[in-house]
Amino acid sequence: MKVALIGLGSVGRGVAEMIAKKDLGLKITGIADSATGLIDDDGIDVAKVLATKKKTGKCGNPKITAADVIKKADYDALIEVTPTNALSGEPATGYMKTALARKKHVVTSNKGPVALHYKELRALAEKNGVAFRYEATVAGAIPIMHTLEHGLGGNEILALYGVLNGTCNFILTRMADEGLTYEQALMEAREMGYAEADPTYDVQGIDAAIKLVILANTIWGNGVKLGDVDRTGIDLLTADALRLAEEEGCTIRLIAEANPRKKLIRVSPRIIGKNHPLVTEGTLNALTLETDMAKEITLIGRGAGSIETASAIIGDLLFIQDRYVQRA
Amino acid sequence: MKVALIGLGSVGRGVAEMIAKKDLGLKITGIADSATGLIDDDGIDVAKVLATKKKTGKCGNPKITAADVIKKADYDALIEVTPTNALSGEPATGYMKTALARKKHVVTSNKGPVALHYKELRALAEKNGVAFRYEATVAGAIPIMHTLEHGLGGNEILALYGVLNGTCNFILTRMADEGLTYEQALMEAREMGYAEADPTYDVQGIDAAIKLVILANTIWGNGVKLGDVDRTGIDLLTADALRLAEEEGCTIRLIAEANPRKKLIRVSPRIIGKNHPLVTEGTLNALTLETDMAKEITLIGRGAGSIETASAIIGDLLFIQDRYVQRA
């Protein structure tokens, strides 16, 4: 299967590396970063491009843009892994629409377009008979979309509860384990590279809320939007609150939860028993699905990381290859 | 899709109930318990059969056997949910072979045939261009096979660690939480209906070892057999051992683990940190997969139960319907 890769940040490089390393039947025929691009219908030498990117910061020809690659390259599936813009979803949404209109499958790790334009992108994919997959947008390496689609096929999903932001989970773990204040734990998270210079997006629960919106739309198709999420962050939590929870055999986690019967969609710090499967340490993500037949199913894994996110992208690509594209 | 259901114990009744209740596009055209059977190419009234079974203990005509249903009924997929015979795998293995030879898909919860005759059954299914699926044989409602097949597609599975026997997990949880002796906890498990009168199969790790063999053959195709598993049960564990582990912030769980690089395949009580994702309470099952890209992925859920196991069977049936059988 021929693929075009748009975006060569941490995730894009991870995907390229895995495609080059593993014998997956995938050939990259187009590639682009934010400034340059490369098209070769016979297949691009990925190792060479990655070396060039590392050395020069660029992957190809400054006269070829990402839009050129998407419009002109010969590929079956577009891998869209440019940075998330949570406000407009652009330019990624436009990239995806162009590819879908060309009857190309789309695989993305980009939360913005999926949270903002799910219905439209899904409809466009269906109209053109191609796949639109976004496993990597929620909970990194955890195959949550595959589980919803196949593993729990036939189940009604009644509700979900998740730890969807690794940065917050790290901060809360450190506050609980070491009695740190929020500020101390945040500083530690920054030093470890788990938190951005401006941590708003993570600690105020925006990132978790975006993922919750993607999950809710996927499961219930109910058209919820980011503004519908009742959201409280962890930035006002005190070390005392955590200590009190610990004294009762509990702890506090930033829980994203949705339950359509209760008209509930919320991200907030919750007190939770320490033995609950959702309580995991450090930057791990976890998600519990409450279903009618399987009852509670919990998945735990890494929510971020270059190769971990590439795992989700590659799972989507192989699924498309298996389902839609004739094997040679 | 037309299905034939062989076995009307707890799992079989759960499957029948869900097929009757949910609009899944599944029609039962043949049904059999250990003494009677029923064939109706136009579709059997499942609610009526379940009521008859409840009242009389029989589901159909004593002149129609399970073998008759498998040989003569008009169906696309066989659901084989008769009791497990871990020594011979019969009569279930014979049932499955007959169906596969008729080019019928097979879905089973029956551990014996899969642990004993995996290679042969897989080869027969491939030869006849049909599916052979057995999600329900390992860890009940947890969609582990789907996760291996699709969710983690492209990943190399390096090792696995699992809590695959709910009875042992319940006993160990009670010993740790209440300071009970093994005998006291076993008695409680019997009273709760979690342990059989003869608990050997569970407490000596045989059940977990059978599931481990199924997983290892599925993942690595390495032809391991039950006799290859290095196996220690929980029946000699003392309350003292658990107390000592607890004092170190740890506990003891019966862990099934396989790591082909280390030539390791083992079921044994292991000391494990209480914060480890595998440490779950009560009868829950849990499984951690160690992979090259996604790193560690843990799945937690119910390992047994009528409707929970039906969930796995129905997931397999819908997958087959989606993949192989034309929708109306």
XYZ file of C-alpha atoms in Angstrom:
656
model
C 0.000 0.000 0.000
C 1.295 3.450 -0.909
C 1.156 6.133 1.764
C 1.828 9.878 1.933
C 3.154 11.223 5.227
C 2.367 14.822 6.169
C 4.173 16.051 9.261
C 7.664 15.129 10.425
C 7.555 16.045 14.101
C 7.998 13.436 16.792
C 5.029 11.300 15.658
C 5.780 11.589 11.934
C 9.400 10.608 12.432
C 8.284 7.635 14.547
C 5.918 6.480 11.810
C 8.566 6.896 9.114
C 11.113 5.018 11.195
C 8.755 2.081 11.786
C 7.728 1.901 8.126
C 11.411 1.841 7.147
C 12.321 -0.736 9.791
C 9.428 -3.170 9.595
C 8.279 -5.225 6.656
C 4.661 -4.036 6.667
C 3.979 -3.784 2.946
C 3.869 0.026 3.181
C 5.668 2.318 0.738
C 5.979 6.080 1.247
C 5.469 7.935 -2.038
C 5.044 11.432 -0.645
C 6.373 13.185 2.416
C 6.218 16.737 3.741
C 7.185 18.818 6.753
C 6.041 22.381 7.385
C 8.450 23.869 4.829
C 9.411 21.259 2.260
C 8.153 18.182 0.458
C 9.138 15.198 -1.648
C 7.209 13.084 -4.144
C 8.421 9.829 -5.663
C 5.879 7.401 -7.043
C 8.448 4.601 -6.944
C 8.921 4.992 -3.192
C 10.994 7.349 -1.095
C 14.184 6.240 0.661
C 12.869 6.929 4.157
C 16.128 6.374 6.036
C 17.810 8.941 3.798
C 15.006 11.479 4.306
C 15.127 11.037 8.084
C 18.887 11.590 8.049
C 18.479 14.737 5.933
C 15.727 15.990 8.236
C 17.927 15.446 11.280
C 20.864 17.248 9.667
C 19.124 20.149 7.942
C 15.731 20.340 9.657
C 14.107 19.855 6.258
C 12.946 16.729 4.494
C 12.800 17.744 0.855
C 12.323 20.400 -1.766
C 11.211 23.878 -0.599
C 9.218 24.203 -3.827
C 6.985 21.271 -2.878
C 4.405 21.950 -0.169
C 2.327 19.572 1.938
C -0.688 20.590 -0.163
C 1.227 19.608 -3.328
C 2.028 16.188 -1.918
C -1.610 15.630 -0.925
C -2.922 16.740 -4.309
C -0.341 15.239 -6.626
C 1.371 12.212 -5.120
C 0.229 8.685 -5.960
C -0.875 7.113 -2.658
C -3.654 4.983 -1.174
C -3.666 6.451 2.338
C -2.764 9.834 3.769
C -1.020 9.902 7.151
C -1.808 13.301 8.641
C 0.349 13.970 11.720
C 0.862 17.730 11.716
C 0.569 19.602 15.043
C -2.913 19.890 16.548
C -4.708 23.205 16.243
C -7.594 22.827 18.643
C -9.283 26.085 17.646
C -9.507 25.885 13.861
C -8.291 22.358 13.116
C -6.392 23.866 10.186
C -4.513 23.304 8.017
C -5.008 19.613 8.854
C -8.763 19.534 8.191
C -8.254 20.949 4.720
C -5.528 18.387 4.022
C -7.827 15.565 5.039
C -10.736 16.824 2.973
C -8.564 17.083 -0.119
C -7.329 13.522 0.343
C -10.809 12.114 1.056
C -12.197 13.868 -2.018
C -9.435 12.133 -4.017
C -10.791 8.833 -2.600
C -7.722 8.347 -0.434
C -7.969 6.779 3.015
C -6.989 9.075 5.880
C -5.194 8.129 9.114
C -4.461 10.851 11.650
C -3.166 11.574 15.146
C -4.496 15.121 14.901
C -7.102 15.793 17.579
C -8.269 19.203 16.324
C -9.935 18.138 13.072
C -11.558 15.080 14.664
C -12.919 16.996 17.653
C -14.138 19.898 15.510
C -15.228 18.311 12.240
C -15.929 14.660 12.990
C -19.310 14.432 11.289
C -18.208 16.174 8.121
C -14.988 14.155 7.754
C -16.786 10.868 8.479
C -19.490 11.684 5.914
C -16.908 12.646 3.292
C -15.048 9.365 3.831
C -18.265 7.360 3.527
C -19.322 9.208 0.402
C -15.986 8.378 -1.209
C -15.886 4.772 0.004
C -12.681 5.198 1.964
C -11.600 4.871 5.583
C -11.171 7.722 8.056
C -9.273 6.434 11.080
C -7.893 8.267 14.107
C -6.853 5.688 16.715
C -3.846 7.830 17.670
C -5.928 10.845 18.702
C -7.054 9.305 21.998
C -4.869 7.601 24.604
C -1.788 7.140 22.410
C -0.859 3.496 22.037
C -4.066 2.115 23.599
C -6.154 0.587 20.793
C -9.396 2.066 22.032
C -11.038 2.645 18.637
C -10.287 -0.901 17.484
C -11.765 -2.169 20.752
C -14.955 -0.187 20.261
C -15.220 -1.193 16.612
C -14.506 -4.910 16.834
C -13.467 -6.190 20.250
C -16.705 -5.051 21.847
C -18.792 -5.488 18.703
C -22.452 -6.010 19.602
C -22.058 -4.326 22.988
C -23.902 -1.179 23.865
C -21.477 1.268 25.468
C -23.348 2.730 28.420
C -20.688 5.031 29.822
C -16.954 5.668 29.851
C -14.454 6.909 32.419
C -10.903 7.704 31.526
C -7.564 9.083 32.552
C -6.770 10.668 29.201
C -4.041 13.159 30.070
C -0.664 11.779 31.108
C 0.681 15.137 32.303
C -2.091 15.524 34.892
C -1.745 11.896 35.948
C 1.971 12.405 36.512
C 1.388 15.551 38.587
C -1.311 13.878 40.709
C 0.826 10.765 41.213
C 3.720 12.887 42.454
C 1.500 14.986 44.724
C 0.059 11.809 46.276
C 3.290 9.812 46.547
C 5.608 12.561 47.745
C 3.235 15.102 49.293
C 4.346 17.723 46.759
C 2.310 20.868 46.103
C 0.762 21.327 42.667
C 3.468 23.856 41.769
C 6.289 21.519 42.812
C 4.843 18.591 40.882
C 4.282 20.764 37.815
C 7.891 21.881 37.935
C 8.986 18.264 38.082
C 6.722 17.427 35.119
C 8.358 20.262 33.156
C 11.843 19.018 34.015
C 10.897 15.518 32.842
C 9.542 16.921 29.578
C 5.965 15.862 30.428
C 4.585 19.400 30.662
C 4.803 22.319 28.241
C 6.109 25.760 29.247
C 2.441 26.831 29.186
C 0.643 23.892 30.801
C -2.891 25.345 30.479
C -3.999 22.924 27.787
C -3.172 19.927 29.993
C -3.814 21.044 33.571
C -7.122 22.770 32.880
C -8.448 19.590 31.329
C -8.776 20.933 27.771
C -6.716 18.120 26.243
C -8.732 15.480 28.124
C -11.993 17.190 27.115
C -11.008 17.148 23.421
C -10.324 13.413 23.638
C -13.612 12.890 25.459
C -15.447 14.703 22.650
C -13.779 12.435 20.071
C -14.763 9.313 22.040
C -18.345 10.455 22.606
C -18.869 11.278 18.929
C -17.359 7.961 17.888
C -19.451 5.913 20.294
C -22.762 7.740 20.386
C -22.586 9.992 17.315
C -24.223 12.626 19.487
C -22.471 15.660 18.046
C -21.113 16.915 21.379
C -18.645 19.786 21.204
C -15.796 20.943 23.392
C -18.012 23.667 24.872
C -20.493 21.025 26.075
C -17.920 19.476 28.409
C -18.308 20.448 32.063
C -14.621 21.019 32.805
C -12.519 21.557 35.937
C -8.719 21.328 35.906
C -6.240 20.157 38.520
C -4.488 23.513 38.960
C -6.394 24.453 42.102
C -5.912 21.124 43.890
C -4.063 21.286 47.168
C -1.651 18.785 48.673
C -4.120 18.609 51.583
C -6.923 17.354 49.350
C -4.711 14.506 48.151
C -3.578 13.690 51.678
C -7.180 13.463 52.878
C -8.087 11.138 49.995
C -5.050 8.941 50.722
C -6.106 8.646 54.360
C -9.330 7.004 53.166
C -7.536 4.522 50.878
C -8.375 6.710 47.902
C -6.575 9.093 45.609
C -7.490 11.852 43.149
C -7.358 11.541 39.384
C -8.459 13.826 36.556
C -11.327 11.749 35.177
C -12.981 12.321 31.817
C -16.424 10.759 31.884
C -19.443 10.528 29.667
C -22.809 8.945 30.273
C -25.507 9.932 27.785
C -28.359 8.523 29.900
C -27.357 10.860 32.706
C -26.656 13.625 30.155
C -23.192 13.766 31.695
C -20.008 14.821 29.902
C -17.369 16.034 32.298
C -13.650 16.358 32.994
C -12.850 16.918 36.666
C -10.659 15.778 39.547
C -12.409 12.844 41.233
C -11.763 10.906 44.412
C -11.306 7.273 43.465
C -10.441 4.067 45.369
C -6.757 3.216 45.051
C -7.606 -0.307 43.921
C -9.721 0.902 40.997
C -8.294 -0.245 37.642
C -8.273 3.388 36.432
C -5.731 4.362 39.071
C -2.411 4.068 37.293
C 0.932 5.668 38.021
C 2.921 8.294 36.212
C 2.032 9.310 32.669
C -0.036 6.224 31.837
C -3.500 6.599 30.348
C -6.434 4.360 31.252
C -9.981 3.997 30.087
C -12.927 2.023 31.436
C -15.856 1.251 29.176
C -19.112 0.274 30.830
C -21.030 -2.010 28.493
C -24.193 -4.083 28.572
C -22.632 -7.499 27.890
C -18.917 -7.381 28.703
C -19.663 -5.103 31.702
C -16.530 -3.062 32.607
C -13.509 -3.319 30.336
C -10.407 -1.289 31.229
C -7.476 -0.572 28.952
C -4.196 0.842 30.227
C -1.182 1.990 28.266
C 1.051 4.827 27.207
C -0.772 7.963 26.165
C 2.077 9.599 24.304
C 5.506 9.062 22.793
C 6.836 8.975 19.262
C 6.891 5.201 18.699
C 3.871 4.573 20.935
C 1.753 6.930 18.828
C 3.236 5.432 15.654
C 1.904 2.088 16.903
C -1.646 3.429 16.708
C -1.085 4.948 13.261
C 0.388 1.722 11.925
C -2.452 -0.332 13.401
C -4.865 1.859 11.435
C -2.824 1.586 8.231
C -2.605 -2.199 8.433
C -6.321 -2.404 9.096
C -6.986 -0.394 5.936
C -4.517 -2.472 3.973
C -6.211 -5.649 5.147
C -9.740 -4.408 4.616
C -9.630 -2.220 1.522
C -6.444 -2.661 -0.419
C -5.658 -5.805 -2.340
C -2.439 -7.360 -1.150
C 0.139 -7.906 -3.848
C -26.087 -14.541 8.955
C -27.358 -17.993 9.910
C -25.827 -19.658 12.944
C -26.042 -23.064 14.611
C -25.641 -23.153 18.378
C -24.223 -26.290 20.001
C -24.351 -26.301 23.787
C -27.007 -24.772 26.012
C -25.202 -24.439 29.325
C -24.612 -21.058 30.906
C -22.649 -19.662 27.930
C -24.956 -21.106 25.269
C -28.026 -19.716 26.978
C -26.332 -16.321 27.273
C -25.540 -16.322 23.555
C -29.085 -17.379 22.622
C -30.573 -14.727 24.883
C -28.436 -11.951 23.372
C -29.175 -13.063 19.794
C -32.905 -13.036 20.608
C -32.730 -9.681 22.375
C -30.427 -7.681 20.119
C -30.892 -6.799 16.492
C -27.585 -8.200 15.269
C -28.620 -9.698 11.954
C -28.091 -13.208 13.340
C -30.611 -16.033 12.864
C -30.354 -19.387 14.663
C -31.214 -22.255 12.304
C -29.918 -25.142 14.413
C -29.605 -25.672 18.130
C -28.581 -28.604 20.321
C -27.936 -29.488 23.942
C -26.342 -32.733 25.124
C -29.508 -34.789 24.539
C -31.726 -33.087 21.985
C -31.660 -30.874 18.928
C -33.719 -28.679 16.634
C -33.288 -27.662 13.002
C -35.313 -24.994 11.208
C -33.849 -23.363 8.138
C -36.337 -20.496 8.467
C -35.050 -19.599 11.921
C -35.788 -20.979 15.360
C -37.926 -19.099 17.896
C -35.140 -18.705 20.431
C -37.244 -17.301 23.275
C -39.531 -20.335 23.011
C -36.603 -22.781 22.996
C -35.054 -21.101 26.047
C -38.372 -21.342 27.886
C -38.717 -25.039 26.968
C -35.137 -25.685 28.056
C -35.780 -24.005 31.398
C -38.960 -25.987 31.971
C -37.957 -29.438 30.694
C -34.146 -29.312 30.672
C -34.273 -30.118 26.962
C -34.263 -27.832 23.961
C -35.659 -29.996 21.195
C -36.194 -33.381 19.670
C -34.383 -36.362 21.264
C -34.023 -37.914 17.799
C -31.852 -34.984 16.633
C -28.286 -34.932 17.960
C -25.698 -32.167 18.012
C -23.868 -34.042 15.244
C -27.064 -34.015 13.144
C -27.421 -30.254 13.554
C -23.785 -29.690 12.580
C -24.026 -31.978 9.538
C -27.487 -31.108 8.263
C -28.583 -27.625 9.291
C -28.228 -24.665 6.934
C -25.913 -22.193 8.661
C -22.934 -19.907 7.970
C -21.231 -20.132 11.365
C -21.133 -22.777 14.079
C -21.164 -21.599 17.693
C -19.529 -24.376 19.703
C -20.012 -23.818 23.444
C -20.166 -27.335 24.895
C -18.265 -28.012 28.155
C -14.467 -28.088 27.932
C -12.742 -31.459 27.969
C -9.130 -30.531 28.547
C -7.799 -34.053 28.038
C -9.312 -35.121 24.719
C -11.002 -31.960 23.480
C -13.895 -34.192 22.379
C -16.590 -34.228 21.218
C -16.071 -30.505 20.495
C -13.021 -30.939 18.253
C -14.921 -33.387 16.056
C -17.860 -30.980 15.853
C -15.591 -28.157 14.738
C -13.799 -30.272 12.137
C -17.101 -31.335 10.624
C -18.286 -27.735 10.385
C -14.983 -26.449 8.968
C -14.970 -29.219 6.351
C -18.470 -28.021 5.355
C -16.896 -24.564 4.857
C -18.711 -23.145 7.868
C -17.082 -20.558 10.120
C -16.482 -21.705 13.699
C -16.708 -19.621 16.880
C -16.005 -21.292 20.201
C -15.543 -20.735 23.927
C -14.181 -24.252 24.287
C -10.606 -24.208 25.586
C -9.866 -27.931 25.131
C -9.923 -28.111 21.334
C -8.005 -24.840 20.924
C -5.297 -25.778 23.434
C -4.937 -29.318 22.057
C -5.548 -28.981 18.320
C -4.882 -25.348 17.440
C -2.653 -25.964 14.447
C -4.918 -28.542 12.873
C -8.105 -26.503 13.333
C -6.438 -23.314 12.065
C -5.112 -25.146 8.994
C -8.506 -26.697 8.282
C -10.190 -23.283 8.483
C -7.624 -21.750 6.138
C -7.931 -24.617 3.667
C -11.683 -24.085 3.543
C -11.519 -20.295 3.414
C -13.489 -19.793 6.626
C -12.844 -18.207 10.019
C -11.895 -20.051 13.193
C -12.331 -17.688 16.145
C -12.061 -18.316 19.874
C -12.034 -14.941 21.666
C -14.126 -16.425 24.502
C -11.553 -19.097 25.412
C -9.199 -16.667 27.159
C -10.138 -14.035 29.754
C -13.896 -14.064 29.154
C -15.174 -10.686 28.054
C -11.739 -9.120 27.473
C -11.245 -8.766 23.710
C -7.686 -10.010 23.772
C -7.691 -11.816 20.401
C -9.153 -8.786 18.622
C -6.484 -6.634 20.260
C -3.707 -8.928 19.074
C -5.171 -9.199 15.586
C -6.014 -5.557 14.871
C -5.523 -3.159 17.762
C -1.833 -3.968 18.018
C -1.389 -4.757 14.326
C 2.223 -4.266 13.266
C 3.511 -4.691 16.814
C 5.807 -7.520 17.753
C 4.552 -9.102 20.972
C 7.662 -9.658 23.074
C 6.110 -11.160 26.193
C 2.842 -11.450 28.083
C 1.840 -11.573 31.749
C -1.659 -12.339 32.856
C -4.065 -13.030 35.650
C -6.128 -15.565 33.736
C -7.983 -17.406 36.493
C -10.640 -15.493 38.411
C -11.035 -18.150 41.118
C -7.382 -17.890 42.149
C -7.519 -14.110 41.995
C -10.536 -14.095 44.298
C -8.838 -16.434 46.791
C -5.625 -14.369 46.806
C -7.558 -11.105 47.159
C -9.421 -12.460 50.180
C -6.259 -13.879 51.759
C -4.548 -10.499 51.381
C -7.466 -8.272 52.386
C -8.787 -10.302 55.321
C -5.791 -12.353 56.405
C -7.684 -15.574 55.620
C -5.908 -18.908 55.201
C -6.008 -20.582 51.799
C -8.628 -23.055 53.074
C -10.861 -20.289 54.448
C -10.657 -18.270 51.244
C -11.328 -21.366 49.126
C -14.430 -22.122 51.203
C -15.640 -18.572 50.638
C -15.006 -18.929 46.890
C -17.110 -22.120 46.908
C -19.934 -20.379 48.754
C -19.881 -17.543 46.220
C -20.025 -20.034 43.342
C -16.534 -19.039 42.119
C -14.903 -22.421 42.863
C -15.935 -25.932 41.901
C -16.387 -28.748 44.431
C -13.068 -30.069 43.102
C -10.984 -26.905 42.703
C -7.862 -28.665 41.335
C -8.261 -27.359 37.802
C -8.251 -23.745 39.025
C -5.998 -23.672 42.093
C -3.217 -25.780 40.607
C -2.973 -23.396 37.684
C -4.165 -25.848 35.010
C -6.902 -23.540 33.731
C -4.483 -20.591 33.535
C -1.898 -22.799 31.799
C -4.416 -23.888 29.151
C -5.237 -20.243 28.404
C -1.528 -19.416 28.283
C -1.005 -22.186 25.724
C -3.821 -20.766 23.581
C -2.312 -17.259 23.749
C 1.226 -18.443 22.995
C 0.106 -20.460 19.979
C -1.960 -17.559 18.704
C 0.814 -15.003 19.102
C 3.944 -16.965 18.294
C 2.621 -20.083 16.550
C 5.250 -21.960 18.491
C 3.296 -25.158 19.067
C 3.653 -25.140 22.858
C 1.617 -27.706 24.751
C 0.133 -27.848 28.237
C 2.997 -30.109 29.355
C 5.520 -27.415 28.388
C 4.152 -24.985 30.974
C 6.211 -24.725 34.175
C 3.300 -24.728 36.601
C 2.858 -24.051 40.346
C -0.553 -23.558 41.936
C -1.691 -21.403 44.835
C -2.800 -24.278 47.076
C 0.368 -24.285 49.165
C 0.470 -20.519 49.771
C 0.288 -19.444 53.393
C -1.388 -16.404 54.887
C 2.094 -15.490 56.169
C 3.506 -15.259 52.640
C 0.770 -12.801 51.698
C 1.269 -10.800 54.875
C 5.002 -10.469 54.202
C 4.336 -9.314 50.634
C 1.773 -6.750 51.864
C 4.299 -5.364 54.337
C 6.522 -4.480 51.361
C 3.699 -2.745 49.444
C 3.311 -5.850 47.316
C 0.867 -8.705 46.976
C 0.809 -12.172 45.416
C -1.008 -13.085 42.219
C -1.099 -16.253 40.129
C 0.678 -14.983 37.029
C 0.697 -16.747 33.678
C 3.675 -15.508 31.685
C 5.355 -16.281 28.415
C 8.500 -14.856 26.903
C 9.856 -16.805 23.936
C 13.230 -15.031 23.967
C 13.786 -16.227 27.509
C 12.252 -19.604 26.609
C 9.854 -18.961 29.481
C 6.310 -20.284 29.768
C 5.129 -20.428 33.339
C 2.153 -20.217 35.686
C 3.108 -19.478 39.287
C 2.347 -17.282 42.291
C 4.449 -14.120 41.962
C 5.123 -11.215 44.256
C 3.990 -8.058 42.486
C 3.818 -4.357 43.416
C 0.307 -3.369 44.507
C 0.301 -0.480 42.022
C 0.977 -2.749 39.048
C -1.886 -2.652 36.520
C -2.152 -6.464 36.705
C -3.166 -6.304 40.356
C -6.953 -6.356 40.255
C -9.466 -7.343 42.880
C -11.848 -10.266 43.108
C -12.537 -12.460 40.108
C -11.304 -9.984 37.468
C -8.861 -11.095 34.815
C -6.025 -8.932 33.525
C -3.404 -9.252 30.848
C -0.334 -7.180 30.021
C 1.197 -7.418 26.576
C 4.769 -6.229 26.177
C 5.250 -4.997 22.626
C 7.936 -3.269 20.582
C 5.977 -0.157 19.604
C 3.024 0.301 21.973
C 5.218 -0.916 24.889
C 2.997 -2.292 27.705
C -0.743 -2.548 27.085
C -2.937 -3.920 29.881
C -6.513 -5.119 29.530
C -8.754 -5.764 32.516
C -12.231 -7.259 32.605
C -14.462 -10.099 33.635
C -13.044 -13.538 32.993
C -16.288 -15.464 33.272
C -20.068 -15.181 33.356
C -22.829 -16.127 30.970
C -23.438 -12.759 29.291
C -19.792 -11.676 29.620
C -18.662 -14.753 27.686
C -21.509 -14.261 25.219
C -20.040 -10.813 24.565
C -16.856 -12.424 23.255
C -18.780 -14.940 21.129
C -20.948 -12.229 19.621
C -17.907 -10.041 18.905
C -16.474 -12.942 16.906
C -19.752 -13.563 15.061
C -20.156 -9.917 14.084
C -16.562 -9.797 12.913
C -17.233 -12.778 10.643
C -20.483 -11.267 9.430
C -18.708 -8.022 8.601
C -15.710 -9.651 6.993
C -17.021 -12.706 5.176
C -20.766 -12.669 4.848
C -22.591 -10.288 2.557
C -25.033 -8.133 4.468
C -28.607 -8.251 3.224
